[in-house]
Amino acid sequence: MIRVGILGYGNLAKGVESAIQQNPDMELVAVFSRRDPKTLTVKDENAKVCNISELLDWKDKIDVLVLGGGSATDLPEQTPKYAEYFNVVDSFDTHARIPEHFANVDASAKKGGKVGIISIGWDPGMFSLLRMVSDAVLPEGKHYTFWGKGVSQGHSDAIRRIKGVKDARQYTIPVDETVNKVRKGEKEDFTARQMHTRECFVVAEDGADKAYIEEQIKTMPNYFADYDTTVHFISEEELKRDHSGLPHGGFVIRSGVTGWEKENKHIIEYNLKLDSNPEFTGSVLVAYARAAYRLSKEGKTGAMSIFDIAPKYLSAKSDEELRSHLL
Amino acid sequence: MIRVGILGYGNLAKGVESAIQQNPDMELVAVFSRRDPKTLTVKDENAKVCNISELLDWKDKIDVLVLGGGSATDLPEQTPKYAEYFNVVDSFDTHARIPEHFANVDASAKKGGKVGIISIGWDPGMFSLLRMVSDAVLPEGKHYTFWGKGVSQGHSDAIRRIKGVKDARQYTIPVDETVNKVRKGEKEDFTARQMHTRECFVVAEDGADKAYIEEQIKTMPNYFADYDTTVHFISEEELKRDHSGLPHGGFVIRSGVTGWEKENKHIIEYNLKLDSNPEFTGSVLVAYARAAYRLSKEGKTGAMSIFDIAPKYLSAKSDEELRSHLL
């Protein structure tokens, strides 16, 4: 049994906890949180609940630590810190800071003789894998990443920070017309606005200025200003009833050409439709937790991304079984 | 520069030749054929044309040998034979015989200290990768593979062997109704007939018995008897005009569930639309030829499948570049 620990107990950590149940070669041994363990109950009755301050005591009782924290402040600090003591897997998704994060985790994991796998999930993660492999297979081409339709937690949070907003949910939606062009092999450069629209469902506080809120959303730099954004004001009940899930998905398309005259077009599309973003992301993290454990057993150390790991390490099945049934 | 040799000069080998042009770190040094080299001209003017009998003389002048032969008789003999002397990549696609082929290539490659990568292309190949990774990420689920719409060369050949047939082209077509069910997450078991139809364009010889031909096709075991098959008789000119390409494609769908009550559905789809089946397959072989070369440089030996190879080995880009731009 691979003994897994989880740091954090938010949506993603709960997705990891649930995914571990689906993998008979793994067990969740402990969940670590900043909260007082007495105030936290986890679903898995066999797992201990501990304060983060006890984490290093578990050094020899955990084979892989999955980090459930966020990329803004948790992971840049936690992954390098704990990679010295544990094989770790995180979902670090701040693209611009990946090289720096990789270097930090690498130094620490090498120091401790551990494996640190970063930026696992679906984007970065499965989408990265598809972008990279498709880029290698069709070197003359272009790739496009569309997200949605799905809930963006970052954008929902950004709306919640506006004065007068009680709660909000933001959906990212690919623009059909552009998707159709890309699927036909047109290789234009599209603007942010041409690729996605943003739809917001907002619960305003009593007496709040709705026109102000709408204006604040639509002009918010980075998040909304570059997109066609629709804002709907709804009641708290409607938000709960119609928008409580965390579905997401999207697709990566590689459009390339081959042939002496570049006369043949090829379209590779990888498409995800996910009822639960955190549970799917958690499932990917758990498969890579298995890889971290196995690579560590083989004596590997240091930071790795999804590009560095042979697919067989993800599976509970034997090499022979994989070749017989899935090749 | 990675020095590549190609054994064979059929459609697939020509696809490999064309793909090498798109990869600036690779050069085609020689094509080996059973034919008299004087009767064979290849497109790449820098490549030598040699008889297969000279192949072993190139032992130190070729970094990777790509095998362009067929799975029925060429590859079971050639891949193990040459894996002792060269790093090799093949597209062996007789699923039932993969374990045996792997073992043969492994013994020979280990003896010679070489790397032998088998069963590369899109199925087996890219589709295998997607089936395997998706199976690991969503262990509770089912996968479906649909082929087409595209030309099946095996089925076209089978028709050509019928008495009275001058030429033929067979298209494999997924059944829309079944595809839609699978995309919605229904996890039925479907029969061959429910998954694909077969459409045949046949040029009959003058005076041939068309009813006989049609009957022979539709009742042919394994190839057609289990499918709804349509037969169209057309002229040689029409075949040439409308059916001379070798387009193909298809998709792998993994339909899985997560959550404590298995309440969340997830659909992963990997979809290929290929104008030229041999050029795309050739492009995949070339990316794995790069991997064979690099893995051999690192001292690895023996047989490998797509499951054993970390994605980074496929790309001409550096690890840093991959992490910065594609992760």
XYZ file of C-alpha atoms in Angstrom:
654
model
C 0.000 0.000 0.000
C 1.218 3.469 -0.853
C 0.731 5.665 2.218
C -0.507 9.110 1.196
C -0.782 12.299 3.227
C -2.682 15.396 2.169
C -1.738 18.921 3.157
C -4.848 21.099 3.292
C -8.518 20.238 3.267
C -10.152 22.514 0.732
C -11.999 21.455 -2.424
C -8.919 20.074 -4.146
C -7.746 18.142 -1.083
C -11.206 16.605 -0.801
C -10.946 15.606 -4.455
C -7.651 13.888 -3.665
C -9.190 12.146 -0.652
C -12.030 10.844 -2.791
C -9.682 9.699 -5.575
C -7.556 7.675 -3.148
C -10.642 5.536 -2.421
C -10.722 4.531 -6.082
C -7.141 3.262 -6.060
C -6.836 0.018 -4.104
C -3.036 0.237 -3.892
C -3.204 3.512 -1.939
C -4.386 4.594 1.475
C -4.847 8.006 3.011
C -3.014 7.977 6.318
C -3.320 11.603 7.425
C -4.674 15.024 6.542
C -2.695 18.049 7.744
C -4.306 21.427 8.216
C -3.588 24.806 9.744
C -6.823 24.399 11.664
C -7.148 22.829 15.078
C -7.578 19.080 14.334
C -10.455 18.947 16.797
C -12.486 21.271 14.587
C -11.906 19.270 11.408
C -13.583 16.022 10.393
C -12.494 14.292 7.212
C -14.559 11.795 5.231
C -12.068 8.936 5.352
C -12.514 7.391 8.780
C -9.138 5.670 8.683
C -7.206 8.882 8.163
C -5.727 10.833 11.051
C -6.339 14.575 11.212
C -3.277 16.529 12.307
C -2.063 20.057 12.605
C 0.462 21.137 10.004
C 2.993 21.645 12.811
C 3.165 17.847 13.267
C 3.921 17.141 9.629
C 7.627 16.377 9.948
C 6.862 13.718 12.591
C 5.247 11.767 9.746
C 8.431 11.675 7.691
C 8.706 7.900 7.831
C 5.006 7.137 7.894
C 4.046 8.751 4.574
C 5.246 7.674 1.132
C 3.872 10.665 -0.762
C 2.500 13.996 0.386
C -0.070 15.607 -1.904
C -0.272 19.372 -1.528
C -3.788 20.719 -1.717
C -2.925 24.403 -1.348
C -3.158 27.327 -3.739
C -0.534 28.638 -6.137
C -0.590 32.243 -4.968
C 0.915 31.832 -1.519
C 0.768 28.208 -0.259
C 2.646 26.179 -2.838
C 5.607 28.489 -3.564
C 6.500 28.083 0.091
C 5.187 24.604 0.963
C 6.351 22.488 -1.954
C 10.054 23.383 -1.650
C 9.818 23.179 2.124
C 8.325 19.696 2.296
C 10.089 18.239 -0.768
C 13.134 17.877 1.440
C 11.314 15.420 3.698
C 8.636 13.803 1.544
C 7.991 12.766 -2.014
C 5.524 15.482 -2.991
C 3.040 16.281 -5.751
C 1.497 19.696 -6.271
C -0.795 21.478 -8.726
C 1.183 24.707 -9.018
C -0.494 26.631 -11.840
C 1.075 30.073 -12.050
C 2.581 29.501 -15.508
C 4.992 32.415 -15.392
C 6.576 31.230 -12.153
C 6.983 27.554 -13.070
C 10.733 27.743 -13.867
C 11.451 29.337 -10.487
C 9.188 26.912 -8.626
C 10.779 23.945 -10.410
C 14.264 25.117 -9.419
C 13.259 25.596 -5.768
C 11.609 22.190 -5.522
C 14.523 20.567 -7.343
C 17.127 21.898 -4.924
C 15.138 20.854 -1.906
C 14.117 17.405 -3.198
C 17.692 16.630 -4.208
C 18.927 17.680 -0.797
C 16.512 15.291 0.888
C 16.776 12.502 -1.694
C 13.090 12.829 -2.590
C 10.960 13.228 -5.723
C 8.947 16.427 -6.199
C 6.406 16.454 -9.016
C 4.997 19.888 -9.784
C 2.147 21.384 -11.812
C -0.096 18.326 -11.983
C -3.812 18.472 -12.784
C -5.479 19.159 -16.090
C -4.009 22.560 -16.958
C -1.188 22.483 -16.184
C -1.160 18.710 -16.348
C -3.048 16.653 -18.903
C -3.327 19.663 -21.237
C 0.432 20.259 -20.961
C 1.103 16.630 -21.837
C -1.088 16.901 -24.906
C 0.380 20.243 -25.976
C 3.901 18.889 -25.640
C 3.421 15.509 -27.295
C 1.402 17.051 -30.135
C 4.055 19.721 -30.635
C 6.705 17.002 -30.957
C 4.620 14.885 -33.329
C 3.484 17.786 -35.526
C 6.349 20.285 -35.236
C 4.900 22.550 -37.912
C 1.657 23.750 -36.445
C -0.058 25.758 -33.787
C -1.842 24.852 -30.620
C -4.911 26.380 -29.067
C -6.197 25.894 -25.545
C -9.867 26.543 -24.813
C -11.239 26.381 -21.294
C -14.853 25.707 -20.389
C -17.640 25.786 -20.272
C -16.840 25.773 -16.602
C -16.524 27.598 -13.337
C -13.358 29.610 -12.872
C -12.729 29.849 -9.152
C -10.195 32.647 -9.592
C -12.660 34.787 -11.531
C -15.489 34.007 -9.113
C -13.253 35.110 -6.246
C -12.340 38.317 -8.075
C -16.029 39.233 -8.342
C -16.622 38.434 -4.663
C -14.035 41.028 -3.719
C -16.144 43.842 -5.278
C -18.026 46.036 -2.803
C -21.682 45.053 -2.596
C -21.194 41.483 -3.865
C -22.368 38.745 -1.532
C -21.505 35.779 -3.717
C -20.694 35.044 -7.343
C -19.975 32.362 -9.854
C -18.151 32.928 -13.136
C -18.300 30.652 -16.172
C -15.608 30.700 -18.840
C -17.086 29.786 -22.216
C -15.215 29.096 -25.483
C -16.473 31.074 -28.488
C -18.069 28.545 -30.862
C -17.171 30.424 -34.016
C -13.480 30.415 -33.134
C -13.550 26.781 -32.012
C -15.063 25.817 -35.355
C -12.371 27.702 -37.249
C -9.615 25.995 -35.276
C -11.204 22.563 -35.729
C -11.208 23.175 -39.482
C -7.471 23.828 -39.388
C -7.456 27.629 -39.689
C -4.330 28.803 -37.914
C -5.073 32.449 -37.132
C -3.943 34.248 -34.010
C -7.006 34.970 -31.956
C -7.412 37.591 -29.241
C -8.571 36.698 -25.742
C -11.988 38.130 -26.673
C -12.235 35.960 -29.768
C -11.494 32.802 -27.807
C -13.611 33.043 -24.664
C -16.590 34.855 -23.212
C -17.260 35.259 -19.501
C -20.659 34.858 -17.871
C -21.155 35.986 -14.285
C -23.928 35.152 -11.836
C -23.868 37.621 -8.984
C -25.751 37.825 -5.698
C -25.762 41.477 -4.623
C -26.090 42.581 -1.033
C -29.359 44.281 -0.106
C -29.368 47.806 -1.450
C -26.115 47.409 -3.357
C -25.524 49.459 -6.500
C -25.891 46.884 -9.266
C -24.805 49.222 -12.025
C -21.594 49.899 -10.110
C -20.953 46.186 -9.591
C -21.521 45.408 -13.266
C -19.196 48.210 -14.309
C -16.521 47.064 -11.839
C -16.659 43.523 -13.199
C -16.642 44.443 -16.886
C -13.704 46.814 -16.588
C -11.561 44.694 -14.255
C -8.115 44.409 -15.861
C -6.748 40.929 -16.727
C -9.851 39.184 -15.446
C -12.658 40.712 -17.525
C -11.695 43.858 -19.452
C -10.392 41.901 -22.457
C -13.492 39.721 -22.776
C -17.144 40.043 -23.674
C -18.646 39.673 -20.253
C -22.281 39.147 -19.293
C -23.492 39.842 -15.769
C -26.702 38.368 -14.312
C -27.955 39.329 -10.890
C -29.674 36.433 -9.191
C -30.868 35.541 -5.718
C -28.856 33.560 -3.220
C -31.316 30.690 -3.613
C -30.874 30.640 -7.379
C -27.090 30.625 -7.005
C -27.299 27.688 -4.629
C -29.824 25.805 -6.738
C -28.322 26.323 -10.189
C -24.636 27.049 -9.669
C -23.362 25.037 -6.738
C -21.320 22.515 -8.750
C -17.768 23.006 -9.932
C -17.937 21.615 -13.464
C -15.166 22.496 -15.879
C -13.355 21.216 -18.908
C -11.965 22.446 -22.143
C -9.811 21.301 -24.986
C -6.376 21.540 -26.501
C -6.211 21.525 -30.278
C -3.017 21.051 -32.247
C -3.374 21.954 -35.881
C -0.420 20.897 -37.994
C 0.684 20.068 -41.499
C 2.829 17.363 -43.078
C 4.012 16.498 -46.565
C 6.653 17.852 -48.894
C 4.336 20.686 -49.899
C 2.757 20.907 -46.402
C -0.347 19.756 -48.216
C -1.847 17.546 -45.526
C -3.632 18.937 -42.482
C -3.926 17.103 -39.199
C -6.040 18.078 -36.223
C -5.377 16.620 -32.787
C -7.964 17.461 -30.142
C -7.922 16.520 -26.476
C -11.213 17.318 -24.822
C -12.306 17.153 -21.182
C -15.849 17.412 -19.837
C -15.667 17.325 -16.067
C -18.585 17.296 -13.640
C -16.191 18.144 -10.823
C -13.011 20.083 -11.433
C -11.495 19.354 -7.985
C -12.277 15.636 -8.136
C -10.752 15.255 -11.594
C -7.706 17.300 -10.624
C -7.454 15.200 -7.469
C -7.573 12.035 -9.567
C -4.664 13.233 -11.694
C -2.691 14.162 -8.572
C -3.241 10.692 -7.146
C -1.995 8.968 -10.335
C 1.150 11.128 -10.170
C 1.477 10.430 -6.432
C 1.835 6.779 -7.451
C 4.508 7.831 -9.950
C 6.365 9.847 -7.282
C 6.390 6.829 -4.991
C 7.661 4.474 -7.677
C 10.275 6.827 -9.071
C 11.556 7.391 -5.561
C 11.726 3.601 -5.035
C 13.889 3.449 -8.173
C 16.270 5.938 -6.616
C 15.270 9.017 -8.605
C 15.445 12.387 -6.872
C 14.696 16.016 -7.676
C 11.888 17.986 -9.283
C 9.935 16.607 -12.218
C 7.136 17.856 -14.406
C 4.617 15.773 -16.325
C 7.088 15.764 -19.238
C 9.688 13.835 -17.259
C 7.569 10.860 -16.279
C 6.959 7.740 -18.363
C 3.212 6.996 -18.486
C 3.560 3.485 -17.008
C 4.395 4.966 -13.605
C 0.834 6.316 -13.324
C -0.880 2.982 -13.460
C -1.485 0.348 -10.800
C -1.334 -2.245 -13.575
C 1.817 -4.199 -14.426
C 3.807 -3.418 -17.558
C 2.683 -6.736 -19.067
C -0.957 -5.995 -18.337
C -0.669 -2.516 -19.876
C 0.926 -3.903 -23.042
C -1.645 -6.700 -23.363
C -4.739 -4.629 -22.756
C -4.117 -0.966 -23.472
C -1.373 -0.817 -26.163
C 22.153 15.606 -36.111
C 20.395 12.314 -35.511
C 21.184 10.021 -38.432
C 18.093 8.054 -39.443
C 17.757 5.074 -41.758
C 14.474 3.736 -43.116
C 13.854 0.108 -43.963
C 11.271 -0.145 -46.750
C 9.863 2.452 -49.092
C 6.109 2.006 -49.069
C 3.508 4.585 -47.985
C 4.545 4.558 -44.334
C 8.272 4.830 -45.121
C 7.523 7.806 -47.377
C 5.605 9.350 -44.484
C 8.690 8.926 -42.306
C 10.907 10.424 -45.000
C 8.659 13.466 -45.231
C 8.466 13.872 -41.434
C 12.261 13.883 -41.098
C 12.322 17.055 -43.238
C 10.228 18.797 -40.597
C 12.685 18.005 -37.795
C 15.869 20.057 -38.136
C 17.794 17.881 -35.668
C 17.402 14.813 -37.881
C 18.650 13.697 -41.266
C 17.755 10.750 -43.438
C 20.995 9.049 -44.384
C 19.764 5.953 -46.199
C 16.730 4.019 -47.367
C 17.020 0.216 -47.517
C 14.818 -1.860 -49.748
C 14.518 -5.396 -51.058
C 14.448 -3.869 -54.547
C 17.454 -3.206 -56.698
C 18.621 0.283 -55.594
C 18.969 1.267 -59.259
C 15.213 0.904 -59.739
C 14.327 3.037 -56.711
C 14.437 6.820 -56.420
C 13.647 8.455 -53.116
C 12.522 12.041 -52.625
C 15.301 13.106 -50.280
C 18.261 13.800 -52.534
C 20.769 13.524 -49.707
C 19.727 10.000 -48.760
C 21.499 6.945 -50.148
C 19.407 4.128 -51.573
C 20.695 0.672 -50.633
C 19.704 -2.924 -50.826
C 18.607 -4.480 -47.550
C 21.573 -6.860 -47.802
C 23.920 -3.926 -47.083
C 22.099 -2.860 -43.932
C 24.578 -4.198 -41.382
C 27.398 -2.240 -43.066
C 25.599 0.874 -41.797
C 25.788 -0.208 -38.175
C 27.955 2.758 -37.186
C 26.528 5.268 -39.630
C 22.929 5.216 -38.452
C 21.659 6.321 -35.031
C 18.114 4.996 -35.429
C 16.542 2.671 -37.961
C 12.831 3.204 -38.596
C 11.072 0.100 -39.884
C 8.488 0.825 -42.535
C 7.312 -2.758 -43.067
C 4.018 -4.485 -42.316
C 2.993 -6.331 -39.166
C 1.943 -9.560 -40.859
C 5.330 -10.812 -42.021
C 7.981 -8.025 -42.119
C 8.141 -6.691 -38.579
C 7.948 -9.949 -36.575
C 11.152 -10.947 -38.321
C 12.880 -7.610 -39.002
C 12.488 -5.748 -35.714
C 14.104 -8.435 -33.529
C 16.732 -9.075 -36.202
C 17.881 -5.470 -36.526
C 17.362 -4.423 -32.881
C 20.615 -6.211 -32.151
C 22.535 -3.782 -34.364
C 20.519 -0.573 -34.391
C 18.241 1.463 -32.208
C 14.929 0.706 -33.923
C 11.348 1.976 -33.991
C 8.462 0.054 -35.529
C 4.700 0.346 -35.904
C 3.836 -3.267 -35.085
C 0.039 -3.329 -34.820
C -1.082 -6.938 -34.401
C -2.436 -6.393 -30.885
C -2.644 -10.072 -29.958
C 1.020 -10.673 -30.762
C 2.455 -7.614 -28.983
C 3.683 -9.496 -25.853
C 5.594 -11.987 -28.028
C 6.989 -9.265 -30.283
C 8.053 -7.198 -27.269
C 9.893 -10.182 -25.773
C 11.703 -10.926 -29.038
C 12.785 -7.332 -29.557
C 13.787 -7.042 -25.905
C 16.106 -10.063 -26.024
C 17.759 -8.912 -29.199
C 18.100 -5.227 -28.220
C 19.580 -6.163 -24.864
C 22.049 -8.487 -26.547
C 23.232 -5.672 -28.794
C 22.970 -2.895 -26.212
C 20.341 -1.067 -28.264
C 16.889 0.442 -27.740
C 13.921 -1.068 -29.594
C 10.664 0.884 -29.481
C 7.653 -1.058 -30.757
C 4.057 -0.353 -31.753
C 4.371 3.360 -32.479
C 1.884 5.321 -34.581
C -1.615 6.396 -33.670
C -3.218 3.039 -32.877
C -1.233 1.469 -31.402
C 0.604 4.620 -30.368
C -1.092 7.890 -29.482
C -4.404 6.111 -28.821
C -2.632 3.631 -26.517
C -1.060 6.497 -24.594
C -4.439 8.128 -24.131
C -6.160 4.867 -23.183
C -3.471 4.106 -20.611
C -3.149 7.541 -19.034
C -6.946 7.972 -18.899
C -7.319 4.527 -17.341
C -4.833 5.502 -14.625
C -6.450 8.878 -13.988
C -10.031 7.595 -13.989
C -9.670 4.003 -12.779
C -13.425 3.501 -12.519
C -14.641 3.806 -16.059
C -14.661 2.372 -19.528
C -12.879 3.303 -22.691
C -14.105 3.225 -26.251
C -12.038 3.440 -29.420
C -13.683 4.603 -32.629
C -11.829 4.601 -35.935
C -12.667 6.775 -38.927
C -14.003 8.124 -40.949
C -11.019 6.841 -42.857
C -9.530 4.404 -45.277
C -8.643 1.009 -43.849
C -5.852 -0.383 -45.967
C -6.319 -3.884 -44.567
C -9.995 -3.942 -45.500
C -9.311 -2.432 -48.926
C -6.746 -5.168 -49.561
C -9.205 -7.849 -48.455
C -11.701 -6.654 -51.072
C -9.023 -6.569 -53.773
C -8.377 -10.265 -53.242
C -11.950 -11.144 -54.323
C -12.275 -12.585 -57.834
C -13.463 -9.950 -60.305
C -12.276 -6.954 -58.251
C -9.842 -4.632 -59.975
C -9.427 -2.094 -57.195
C -11.197 -1.049 -54.009
C -11.244 1.419 -51.174
C -12.919 0.773 -47.824
C -13.955 3.455 -45.338
C -14.500 2.678 -41.674
C -17.143 4.990 -40.201
C -18.134 5.385 -36.540
C -21.880 5.107 -35.860
C -23.048 8.576 -34.769
C -25.775 7.317 -32.474
C -23.300 5.227 -30.482
C -20.697 8.000 -30.414
C -23.303 10.362 -28.985
C -24.235 7.880 -26.275
C -20.602 7.434 -25.274
C -19.968 11.183 -25.255
C -22.913 11.568 -22.871
C -21.292 9.103 -20.479
C -23.434 6.011 -21.174
C -21.220 3.032 -20.473
C -22.904 0.214 -22.398
C -21.080 -2.594 -24.130
C -21.549 -2.116 -27.837
C -21.201 -4.734 -30.568
C -18.878 -4.236 -33.532
C -21.965 -3.454 -35.637
C -23.146 -0.794 -33.196
C -19.793 0.968 -33.243
C -18.771 1.103 -36.910
C -20.169 0.779 -40.406
C -18.108 -0.094 -43.475
C -18.469 1.585 -46.849
C -16.773 0.049 -49.892
C -16.011 1.591 -53.271
C -15.234 -1.169 -55.740
C -13.972 -1.162 -59.311
C -15.093 -4.436 -60.914
C -13.304 -6.022 -63.810
C -15.153 -5.977 -67.132
C -17.906 -8.539 -67.090
C -17.396 -9.436 -63.429
C -20.355 -10.701 -61.397
C -21.159 -7.736 -59.184
C -23.743 -9.567 -57.106
C -21.136 -12.206 -56.322
C -18.556 -9.586 -55.337
C -21.018 -7.775 -53.086
C -22.021 -11.043 -51.435
C -18.384 -12.041 -50.935
C -17.605 -8.722 -49.275
C -20.638 -8.620 -46.996
C -20.180 -12.154 -45.716
C -16.397 -12.056 -45.279
C -15.652 -13.201 -41.714
C -13.806 -10.806 -39.337
C -13.561 -8.093 -41.959
C -17.206 -7.421 -42.885
C -19.677 -10.063 -41.664
C -20.135 -8.399 -38.259
C -20.792 -4.939 -39.691
C -23.412 -3.119 -41.722
C -21.574 -2.853 -44.997
C -22.456 -0.790 -48.053
C -20.935 -1.583 -51.441
C -20.786 0.929 -54.308
C -19.496 -0.052 -57.730
C -17.676 2.823 -59.368
C -15.388 3.354 -62.334
C -11.629 3.358 -62.140
C -11.670 7.089 -62.919
C -14.052 7.798 -60.047
C -11.899 5.805 -57.645
C -8.851 7.759 -58.696
C -10.641 11.109 -58.598
C -12.580 10.740 -55.345
C -10.736 8.147 -53.288
C -7.017 8.454 -53.897
C -6.110 9.963 -50.500
C -5.428 8.033 -47.335
C -7.273 10.105 -44.742
C -8.026 8.542 -41.394
C -8.580 9.386 -37.781
C -10.776 8.430 -34.916
C -11.109 8.962 -31.232
C -10.577 7.369 -27.859
C -13.117 8.208 -25.197
C -12.664 7.434 -21.511
C -15.847 7.724 -19.531
C -15.310 7.600 -15.793
C -16.781 8.560 -12.445
C -15.430 10.076 -9.251
C -16.839 11.022 -5.860
C -17.855 9.101 -2.758
C -21.149 8.195 -4.383
C -19.614 7.986 -7.886
C -21.850 10.951 -8.567
C -19.584 12.908 -10.919
C -19.049 11.923 -14.534
C -15.960 12.809 -16.520
C -15.438 12.379 -20.243
C -11.952 12.425 -21.754
C -11.828 12.427 -25.548
C -8.755 12.311 -27.762
C -9.662 12.930 -31.364
C -7.569 12.751 -34.537
C -8.547 14.029 -37.989
C -5.760 13.106 -40.371
C -5.503 14.051 -44.045
C -2.765 11.463 -44.474
C -2.605 8.385 -42.295
C 0.937 7.380 -43.378
C 2.343 10.900 -42.944
C 0.888 11.257 -39.466
C 2.043 7.778 -38.472
C 5.454 8.635 -39.924
C 5.539 11.811 -37.836
C 4.894 9.854 -34.656
C 7.599 7.324 -35.598
C 10.089 10.139 -36.113
C 9.355 11.674 -32.691
C 9.949 8.248 -31.118
C 13.074 7.775 -33.230
C 14.405 10.842 -31.430
C 13.462 9.198 -28.132
C 15.233 5.947 -29.107
C 18.375 7.891 -29.912
C 18.336 9.823 -26.654
C 17.462 6.882 -24.438
C 20.274 4.920 -26.043
C 22.656 7.830 -25.372
C 21.632 7.607 -21.717
C 22.634 3.966 -21.684
C 19.162 2.410 -21.787
C 18.741 -0.888 -23.632
C 15.953 -3.306 -24.485
C 12.423 -3.112 -25.834
C 10.104 -0.289 -24.897
C 6.536 0.637 -25.675
C 4.994 4.102 -25.651
C 4.196 3.530 -21.956
C 7.867 3.329 -21.006
C 9.004 6.638 -22.449
C 8.836 10.021 -20.718
C 7.255 12.579 -23.085
C 10.254 14.942 -22.997
C 12.300 12.496 -25.065
C 10.037 13.129 -28.069
C 10.782 16.797 -28.381
C 13.681 18.635 -29.962
C 13.137 21.369 -27.369
C 15.118 21.578 -24.127
C 13.515 20.655 -20.821
C 13.601 24.332 -19.791
C 11.912 25.396 -23.010
C 9.205 22.748 -22.595
C 8.494 23.844 -19.023
C 8.419 27.528 -19.933
C 6.224 27.261 -23.003
C 4.172 24.091 -22.952
C 3.583 23.223 -19.272
